[in-house]
Coordinates of C-alpha atoms and ligand atoms in Angstrom, one line a residue:
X93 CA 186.1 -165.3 -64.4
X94 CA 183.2 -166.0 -66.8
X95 CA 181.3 -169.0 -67.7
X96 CA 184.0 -170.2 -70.8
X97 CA 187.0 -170.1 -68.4
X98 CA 185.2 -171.9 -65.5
X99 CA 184.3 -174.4 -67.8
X100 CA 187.8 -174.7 -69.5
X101 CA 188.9 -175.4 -66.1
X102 CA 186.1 -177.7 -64.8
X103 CA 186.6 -180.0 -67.9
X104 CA 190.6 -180.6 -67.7
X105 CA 191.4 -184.0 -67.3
X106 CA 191.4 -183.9 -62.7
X107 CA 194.9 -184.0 -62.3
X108 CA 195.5 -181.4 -64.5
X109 CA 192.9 -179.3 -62.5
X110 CA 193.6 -180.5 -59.2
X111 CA 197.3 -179.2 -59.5
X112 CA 196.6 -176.1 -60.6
X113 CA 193.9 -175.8 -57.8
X114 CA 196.6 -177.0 -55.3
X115 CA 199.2 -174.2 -56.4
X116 CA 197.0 -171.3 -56.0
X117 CA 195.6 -172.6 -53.0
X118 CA 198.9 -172.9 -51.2
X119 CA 199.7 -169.4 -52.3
X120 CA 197.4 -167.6 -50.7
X121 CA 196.8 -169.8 -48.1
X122 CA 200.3 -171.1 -47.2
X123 CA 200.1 -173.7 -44.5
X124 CA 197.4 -175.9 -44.1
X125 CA 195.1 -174.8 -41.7
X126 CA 191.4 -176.7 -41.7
X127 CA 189.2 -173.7 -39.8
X128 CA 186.9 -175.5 -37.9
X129 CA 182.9 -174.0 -38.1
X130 CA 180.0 -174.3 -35.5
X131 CA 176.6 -174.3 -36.8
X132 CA 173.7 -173.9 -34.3
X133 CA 170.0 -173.7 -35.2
X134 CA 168.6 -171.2 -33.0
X135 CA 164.8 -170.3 -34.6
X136 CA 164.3 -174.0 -36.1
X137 CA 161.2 -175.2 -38.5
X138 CA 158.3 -174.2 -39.7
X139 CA 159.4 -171.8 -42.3
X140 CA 157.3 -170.1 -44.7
X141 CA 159.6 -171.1 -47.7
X142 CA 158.9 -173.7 -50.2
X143 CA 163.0 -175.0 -50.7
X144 CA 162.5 -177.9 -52.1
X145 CA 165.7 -179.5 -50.0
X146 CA 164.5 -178.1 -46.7
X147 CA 163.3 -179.7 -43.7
X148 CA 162.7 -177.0 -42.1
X149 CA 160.4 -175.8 -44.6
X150 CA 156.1 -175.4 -43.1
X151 CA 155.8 -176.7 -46.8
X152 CA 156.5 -180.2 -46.4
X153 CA 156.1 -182.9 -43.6
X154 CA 159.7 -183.5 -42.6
X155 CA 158.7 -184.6 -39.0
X156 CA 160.8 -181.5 -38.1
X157 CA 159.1 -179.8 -35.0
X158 CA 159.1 -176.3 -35.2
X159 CA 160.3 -174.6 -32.1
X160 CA 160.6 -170.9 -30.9
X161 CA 164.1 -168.6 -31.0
X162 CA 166.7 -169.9 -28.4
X163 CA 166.7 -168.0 -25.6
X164 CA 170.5 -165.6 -25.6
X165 CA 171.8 -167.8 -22.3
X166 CA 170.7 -171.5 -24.2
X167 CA 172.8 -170.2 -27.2
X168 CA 176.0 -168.7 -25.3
X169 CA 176.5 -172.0 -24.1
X170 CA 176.0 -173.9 -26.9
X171 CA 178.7 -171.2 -28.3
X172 CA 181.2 -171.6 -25.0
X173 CA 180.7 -175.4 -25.9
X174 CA 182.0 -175.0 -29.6
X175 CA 184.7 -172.9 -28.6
X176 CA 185.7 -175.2 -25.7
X177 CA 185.7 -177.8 -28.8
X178 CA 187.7 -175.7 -31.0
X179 CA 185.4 -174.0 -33.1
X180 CA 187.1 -170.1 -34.4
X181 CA 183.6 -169.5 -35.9
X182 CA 180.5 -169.7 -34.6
X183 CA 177.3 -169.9 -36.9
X184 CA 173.6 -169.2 -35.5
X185 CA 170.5 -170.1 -38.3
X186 CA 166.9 -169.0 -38.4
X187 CA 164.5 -170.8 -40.1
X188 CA 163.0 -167.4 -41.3
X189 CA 162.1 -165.8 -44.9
X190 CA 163.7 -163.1 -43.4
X191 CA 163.5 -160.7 -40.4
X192 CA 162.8 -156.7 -39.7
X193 CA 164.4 -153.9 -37.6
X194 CA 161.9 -152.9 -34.6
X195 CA 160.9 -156.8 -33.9
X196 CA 161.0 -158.0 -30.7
X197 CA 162.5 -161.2 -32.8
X198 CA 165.4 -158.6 -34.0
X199 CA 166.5 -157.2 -30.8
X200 CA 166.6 -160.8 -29.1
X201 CA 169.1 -162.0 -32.0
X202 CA 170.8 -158.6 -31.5
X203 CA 171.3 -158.9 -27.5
X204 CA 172.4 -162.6 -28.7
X205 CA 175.0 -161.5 -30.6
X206 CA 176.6 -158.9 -28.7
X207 CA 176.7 -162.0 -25.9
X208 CA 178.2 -164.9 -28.2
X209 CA 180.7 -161.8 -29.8
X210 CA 182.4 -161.8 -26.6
X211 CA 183.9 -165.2 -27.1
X212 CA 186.7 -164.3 -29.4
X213 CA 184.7 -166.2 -32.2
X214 CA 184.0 -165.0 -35.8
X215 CA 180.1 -164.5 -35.6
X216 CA 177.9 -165.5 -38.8
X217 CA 174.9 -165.3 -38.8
X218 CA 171.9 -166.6 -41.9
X219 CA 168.2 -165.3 -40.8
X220 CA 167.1 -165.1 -44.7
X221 CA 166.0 -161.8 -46.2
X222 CA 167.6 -158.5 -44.7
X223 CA 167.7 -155.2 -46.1
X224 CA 170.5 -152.0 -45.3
X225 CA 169.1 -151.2 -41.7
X226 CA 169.0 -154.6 -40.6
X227 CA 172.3 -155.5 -41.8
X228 CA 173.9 -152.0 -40.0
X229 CA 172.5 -153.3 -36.8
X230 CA 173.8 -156.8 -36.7
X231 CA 177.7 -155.2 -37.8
X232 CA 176.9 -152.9 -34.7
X233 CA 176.3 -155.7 -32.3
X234 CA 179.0 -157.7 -33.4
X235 CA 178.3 -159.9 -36.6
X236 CA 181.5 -160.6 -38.4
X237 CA 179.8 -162.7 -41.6
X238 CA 176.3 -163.3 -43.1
X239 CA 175.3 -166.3 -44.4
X240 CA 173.1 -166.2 -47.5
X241 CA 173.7 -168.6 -50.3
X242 CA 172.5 -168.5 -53.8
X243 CA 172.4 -172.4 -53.8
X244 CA 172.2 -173.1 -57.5
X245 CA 172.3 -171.2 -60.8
X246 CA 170.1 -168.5 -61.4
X247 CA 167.9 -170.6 -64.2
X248 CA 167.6 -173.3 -61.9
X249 CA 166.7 -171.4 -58.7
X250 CA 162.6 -171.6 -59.6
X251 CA 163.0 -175.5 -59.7
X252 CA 163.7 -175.2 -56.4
X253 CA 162.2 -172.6 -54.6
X254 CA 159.0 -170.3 -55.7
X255 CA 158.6 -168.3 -52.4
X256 CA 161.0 -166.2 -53.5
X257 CA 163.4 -165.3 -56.2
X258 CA 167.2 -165.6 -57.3
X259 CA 167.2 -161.4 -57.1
X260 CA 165.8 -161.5 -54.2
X261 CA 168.9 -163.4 -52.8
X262 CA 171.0 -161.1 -54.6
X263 CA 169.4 -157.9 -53.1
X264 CA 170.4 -159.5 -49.3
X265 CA 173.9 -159.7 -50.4
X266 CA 173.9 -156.4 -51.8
X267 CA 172.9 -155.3 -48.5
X268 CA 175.1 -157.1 -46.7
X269 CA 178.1 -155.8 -48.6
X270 CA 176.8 -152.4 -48.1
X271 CA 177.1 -152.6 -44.4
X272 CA 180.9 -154.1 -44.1
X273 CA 179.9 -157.2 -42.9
X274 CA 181.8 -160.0 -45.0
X275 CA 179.7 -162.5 -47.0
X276 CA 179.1 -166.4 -46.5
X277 CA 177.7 -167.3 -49.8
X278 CA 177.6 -170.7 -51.5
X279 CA 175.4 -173.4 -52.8
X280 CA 173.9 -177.4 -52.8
X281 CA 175.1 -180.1 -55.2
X282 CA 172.9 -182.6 -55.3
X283 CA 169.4 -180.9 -56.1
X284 CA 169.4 -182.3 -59.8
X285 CA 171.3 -179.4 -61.3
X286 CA 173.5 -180.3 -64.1
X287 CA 176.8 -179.2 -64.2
X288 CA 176.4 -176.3 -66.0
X289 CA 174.2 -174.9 -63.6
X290 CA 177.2 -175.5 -61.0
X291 CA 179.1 -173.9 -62.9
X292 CA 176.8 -170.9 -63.3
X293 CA 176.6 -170.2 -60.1
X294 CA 180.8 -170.2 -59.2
X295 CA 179.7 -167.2 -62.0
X296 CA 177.4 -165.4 -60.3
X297 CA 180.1 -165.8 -57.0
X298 CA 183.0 -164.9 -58.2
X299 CA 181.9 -161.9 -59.6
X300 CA 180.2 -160.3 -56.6
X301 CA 181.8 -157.1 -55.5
X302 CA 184.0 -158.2 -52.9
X303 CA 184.1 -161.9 -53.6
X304 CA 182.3 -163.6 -51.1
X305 CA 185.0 -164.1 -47.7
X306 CA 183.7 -168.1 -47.5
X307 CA 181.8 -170.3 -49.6
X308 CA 180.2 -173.1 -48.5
X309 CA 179.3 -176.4 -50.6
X310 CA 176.3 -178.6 -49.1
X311 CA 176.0 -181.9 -51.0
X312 CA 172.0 -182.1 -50.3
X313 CA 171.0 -184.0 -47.1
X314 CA 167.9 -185.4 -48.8
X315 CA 165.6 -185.1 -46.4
X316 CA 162.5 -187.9 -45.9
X317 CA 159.1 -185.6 -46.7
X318 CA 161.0 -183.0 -49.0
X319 CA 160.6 -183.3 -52.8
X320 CA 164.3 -184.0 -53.2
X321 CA 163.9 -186.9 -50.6
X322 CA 164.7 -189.8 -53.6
X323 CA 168.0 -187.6 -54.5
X324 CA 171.0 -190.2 -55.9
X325 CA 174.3 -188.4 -54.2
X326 CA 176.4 -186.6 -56.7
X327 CA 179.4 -188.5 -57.7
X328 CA 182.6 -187.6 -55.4
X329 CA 184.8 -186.4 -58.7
X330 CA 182.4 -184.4 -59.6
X331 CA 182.2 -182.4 -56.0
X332 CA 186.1 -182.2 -56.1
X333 CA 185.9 -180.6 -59.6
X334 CA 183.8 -178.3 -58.1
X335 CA 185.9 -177.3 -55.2
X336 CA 189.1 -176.9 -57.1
X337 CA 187.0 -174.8 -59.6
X338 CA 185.8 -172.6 -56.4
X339 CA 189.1 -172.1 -55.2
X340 CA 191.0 -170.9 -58.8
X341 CA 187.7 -168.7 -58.9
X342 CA 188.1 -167.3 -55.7
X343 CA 191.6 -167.8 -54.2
X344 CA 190.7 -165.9 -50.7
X345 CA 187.3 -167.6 -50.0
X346 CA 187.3 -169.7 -47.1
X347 CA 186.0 -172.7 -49.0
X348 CA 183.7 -174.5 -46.7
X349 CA 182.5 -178.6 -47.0
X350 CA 179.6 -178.3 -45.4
X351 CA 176.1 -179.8 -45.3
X352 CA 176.5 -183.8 -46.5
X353 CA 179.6 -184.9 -45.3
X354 CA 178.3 -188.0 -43.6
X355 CA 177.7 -189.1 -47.6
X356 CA 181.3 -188.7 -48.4
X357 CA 184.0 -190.9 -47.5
X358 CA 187.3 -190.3 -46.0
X359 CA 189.7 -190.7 -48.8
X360 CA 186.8 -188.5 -50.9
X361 CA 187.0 -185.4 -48.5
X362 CA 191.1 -185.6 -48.2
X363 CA 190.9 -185.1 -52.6
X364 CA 188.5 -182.0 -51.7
X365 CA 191.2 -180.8 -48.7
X366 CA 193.8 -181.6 -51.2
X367 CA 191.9 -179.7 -54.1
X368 CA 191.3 -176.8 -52.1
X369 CA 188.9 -176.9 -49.2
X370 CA 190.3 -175.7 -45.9
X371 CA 187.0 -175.4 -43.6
X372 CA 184.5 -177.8 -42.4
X373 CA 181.5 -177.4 -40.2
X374 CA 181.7 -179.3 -37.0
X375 CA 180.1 -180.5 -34.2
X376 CA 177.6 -183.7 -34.6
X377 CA 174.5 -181.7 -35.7
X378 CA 174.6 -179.8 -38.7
X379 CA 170.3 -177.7 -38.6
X380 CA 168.4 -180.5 -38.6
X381 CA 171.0 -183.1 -40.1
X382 CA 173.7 -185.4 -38.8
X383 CA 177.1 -184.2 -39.4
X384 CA 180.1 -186.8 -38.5
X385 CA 181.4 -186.7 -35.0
X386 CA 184.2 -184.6 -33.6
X387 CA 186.5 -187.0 -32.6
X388 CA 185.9 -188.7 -35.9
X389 CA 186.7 -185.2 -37.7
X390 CA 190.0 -184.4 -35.7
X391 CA 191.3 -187.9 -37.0
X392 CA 191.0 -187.8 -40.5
X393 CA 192.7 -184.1 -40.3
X394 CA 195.4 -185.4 -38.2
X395 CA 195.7 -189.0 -40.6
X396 CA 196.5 -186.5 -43.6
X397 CA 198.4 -184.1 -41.5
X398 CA 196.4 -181.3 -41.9
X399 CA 196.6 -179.1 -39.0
X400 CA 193.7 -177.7 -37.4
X401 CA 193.1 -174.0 -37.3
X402 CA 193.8 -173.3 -33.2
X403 CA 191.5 -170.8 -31.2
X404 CA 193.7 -169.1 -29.0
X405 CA 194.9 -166.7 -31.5
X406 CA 193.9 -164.2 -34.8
X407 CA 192.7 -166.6 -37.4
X408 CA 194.4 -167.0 -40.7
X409 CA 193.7 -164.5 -43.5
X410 CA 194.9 -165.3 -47.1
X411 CA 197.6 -163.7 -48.9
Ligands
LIG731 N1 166.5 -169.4 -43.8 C1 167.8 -169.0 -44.1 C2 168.1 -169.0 -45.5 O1 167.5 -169.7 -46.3 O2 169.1 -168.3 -45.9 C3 168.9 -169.7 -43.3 C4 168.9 -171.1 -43.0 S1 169.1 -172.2 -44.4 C5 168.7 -173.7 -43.6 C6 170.8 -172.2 -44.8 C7 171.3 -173.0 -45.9 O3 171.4 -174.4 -45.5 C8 170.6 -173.1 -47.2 O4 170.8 -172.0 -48.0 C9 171.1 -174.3 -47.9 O5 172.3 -174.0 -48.6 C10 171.6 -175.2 -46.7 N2 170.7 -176.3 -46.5 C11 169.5 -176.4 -46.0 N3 169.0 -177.7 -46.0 C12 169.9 -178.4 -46.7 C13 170.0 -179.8 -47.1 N4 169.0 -180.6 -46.8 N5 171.1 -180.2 -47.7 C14 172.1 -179.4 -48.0 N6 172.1 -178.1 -47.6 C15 171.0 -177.6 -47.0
LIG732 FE1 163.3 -171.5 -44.9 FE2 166.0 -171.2 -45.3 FE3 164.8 -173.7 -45.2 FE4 164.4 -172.1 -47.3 S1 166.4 -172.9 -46.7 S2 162.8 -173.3 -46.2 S3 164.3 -170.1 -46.3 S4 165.0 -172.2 -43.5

């Protein structure tokens, strides 16, 4: 889709959009399954990028302590834990630019995941900047997905971070795809983009080749000691415009709610299930940010009747 047709879509009256969201998204995705994501920090703070939304960043003072890579036996059992809890995908983060083939730092996340691969888990992993050799190895040792998001629109992208660039980003997916291993790409509403800028980058997203597998969509966590720390939350209609826009762009992505859900309310996440979101990321930390609570997470999916993706078996692929 290009930029006209996204934003024929996006500026329907909601219902309009939301229905036609709705359809396609029960076509390819038939039932209703909510897969439930695991995030785990495992090489937190004191990164050498300057995102302006990022606690984690050696940039700002956040208050976030900067600690060393999890050792493989800490991270196994944070992974047994969200499996024990129901998580079918397990997600490990590095607060890195990026990382090299031949590091010690390398071969201790490889050794990690061949470990957590064992658990019958889709594996995804987001360490920043990776080229072909890098992204060969971690397919080898069991990575299903990479995380790399493009986060806003390309003209925006140097309002937010001037560490590195938009084509940078682009050249890690390219490797990525290279190698086999799916893509987790997606983006943060919330930073001051405009929408136009959202929509810009649902462009640049739906036209990778493949489509990204799973797209997440973080309503910023403004974080105290960042520059987007005075951030107003975007307004909930405007997030569910989004999502239904994602998923006519990109029936088969796994759309993801992810980062900010503690801002939203109940009834304003069921409109974003309803309009075509069928992950969440789970478990009570999110990085360095509070996510909701499990048991606060299985009830709103059971008070709408969503069912929840189940870990004992294959999990769902789209039609
Ligand atoms: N360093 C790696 C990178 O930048 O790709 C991986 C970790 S980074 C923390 C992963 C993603 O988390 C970012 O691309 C961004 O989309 C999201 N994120 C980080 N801080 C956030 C915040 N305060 N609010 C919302 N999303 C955030
Ligand atoms: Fe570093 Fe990633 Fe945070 Fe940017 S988003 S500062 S690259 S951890």
């Amino acid at each position: 889709m290009d930029f006209s047709e996204l934003k024929r879509l996006y500026d329907q009256p909601l219902f309009d959009l939301i229905s036609q969201s709705r359809e396609t998204h029960l076509r390819h995705w038939r039932g209703e399954q909510v897969q439930r994501c695991s995030l785990l920090s495992i090489k937190t703070g004191g990164c050498s990028e300057d995102c302006a939304y990022c606690a984690q960043s050696a940039h700002y003072s956040t208050g976030v302590e900067r600690e060393d890579l999890m050792p493989v036996d800490e991270i196994m059992r944070a992974a047994q834990r969200a499996r024990a809890q129901g998580a079918t995908r397990f997600c490990m983060g590095a607060a890195w630019r990026g990382v090299r083939d031949g590091t010690p730092k390398f071969e201790q996340v490889l050794e990690t995941i061949r470990e957590v691969s064992q658990l019958g888990m889709e594996v995804c992993v987001t360490l920043g900047q990776i080229g072909m050799r890098e992204a060969r190895k971690l397919k080898e040792a069991g990575v299903t997905a990479y995380n790399h998001n493009i986060d806003t629109s390309p003209e925006f992208y140097s309002e937010i971070v001037t560490t590195h660039t938009f084509r940078d980003r682009l050249n890690t997916i390219a490797a990525v795809q290279e190698s086999g291993i799916s893509v987790c790409c997606g983006g943060i509403v919330g930073l001051g983009e405009t929408p136009h800028d959202r929509l810009r980058m649902i462009e640049v997203l739906c036209n990778l080749v493949p489509a990204p597998e799973s797209v997440p969509i973080n309503c910023l966590m403004a974080m105290p000691g960042t520059p987007l720390a005075d951030q107003p939350p975007i307004d909930i209609f405007d997030l569910v415009r989004l999502v239904a826009v994602t998923r006519l762009a990109m029936p088969k992505a796994r759309v993801r709610l992810a980062a900010g859900r503690t801002r939203l309310s109940r009834e304003g996440q069921a409109l974003c299930f309803f309009a075509g979101a069928n992950s969440i990321f789970y478990g009570e930390k999110l990085l360095t940010a509070q996510n909701p609570a499990t048991d606060a997470d299985v009830a709103l999916l059971r008070a709408i009747g969503l069912s929840i993706e189940p870990n004992d078996r294959p999990v769902a692929v789209p039609t």
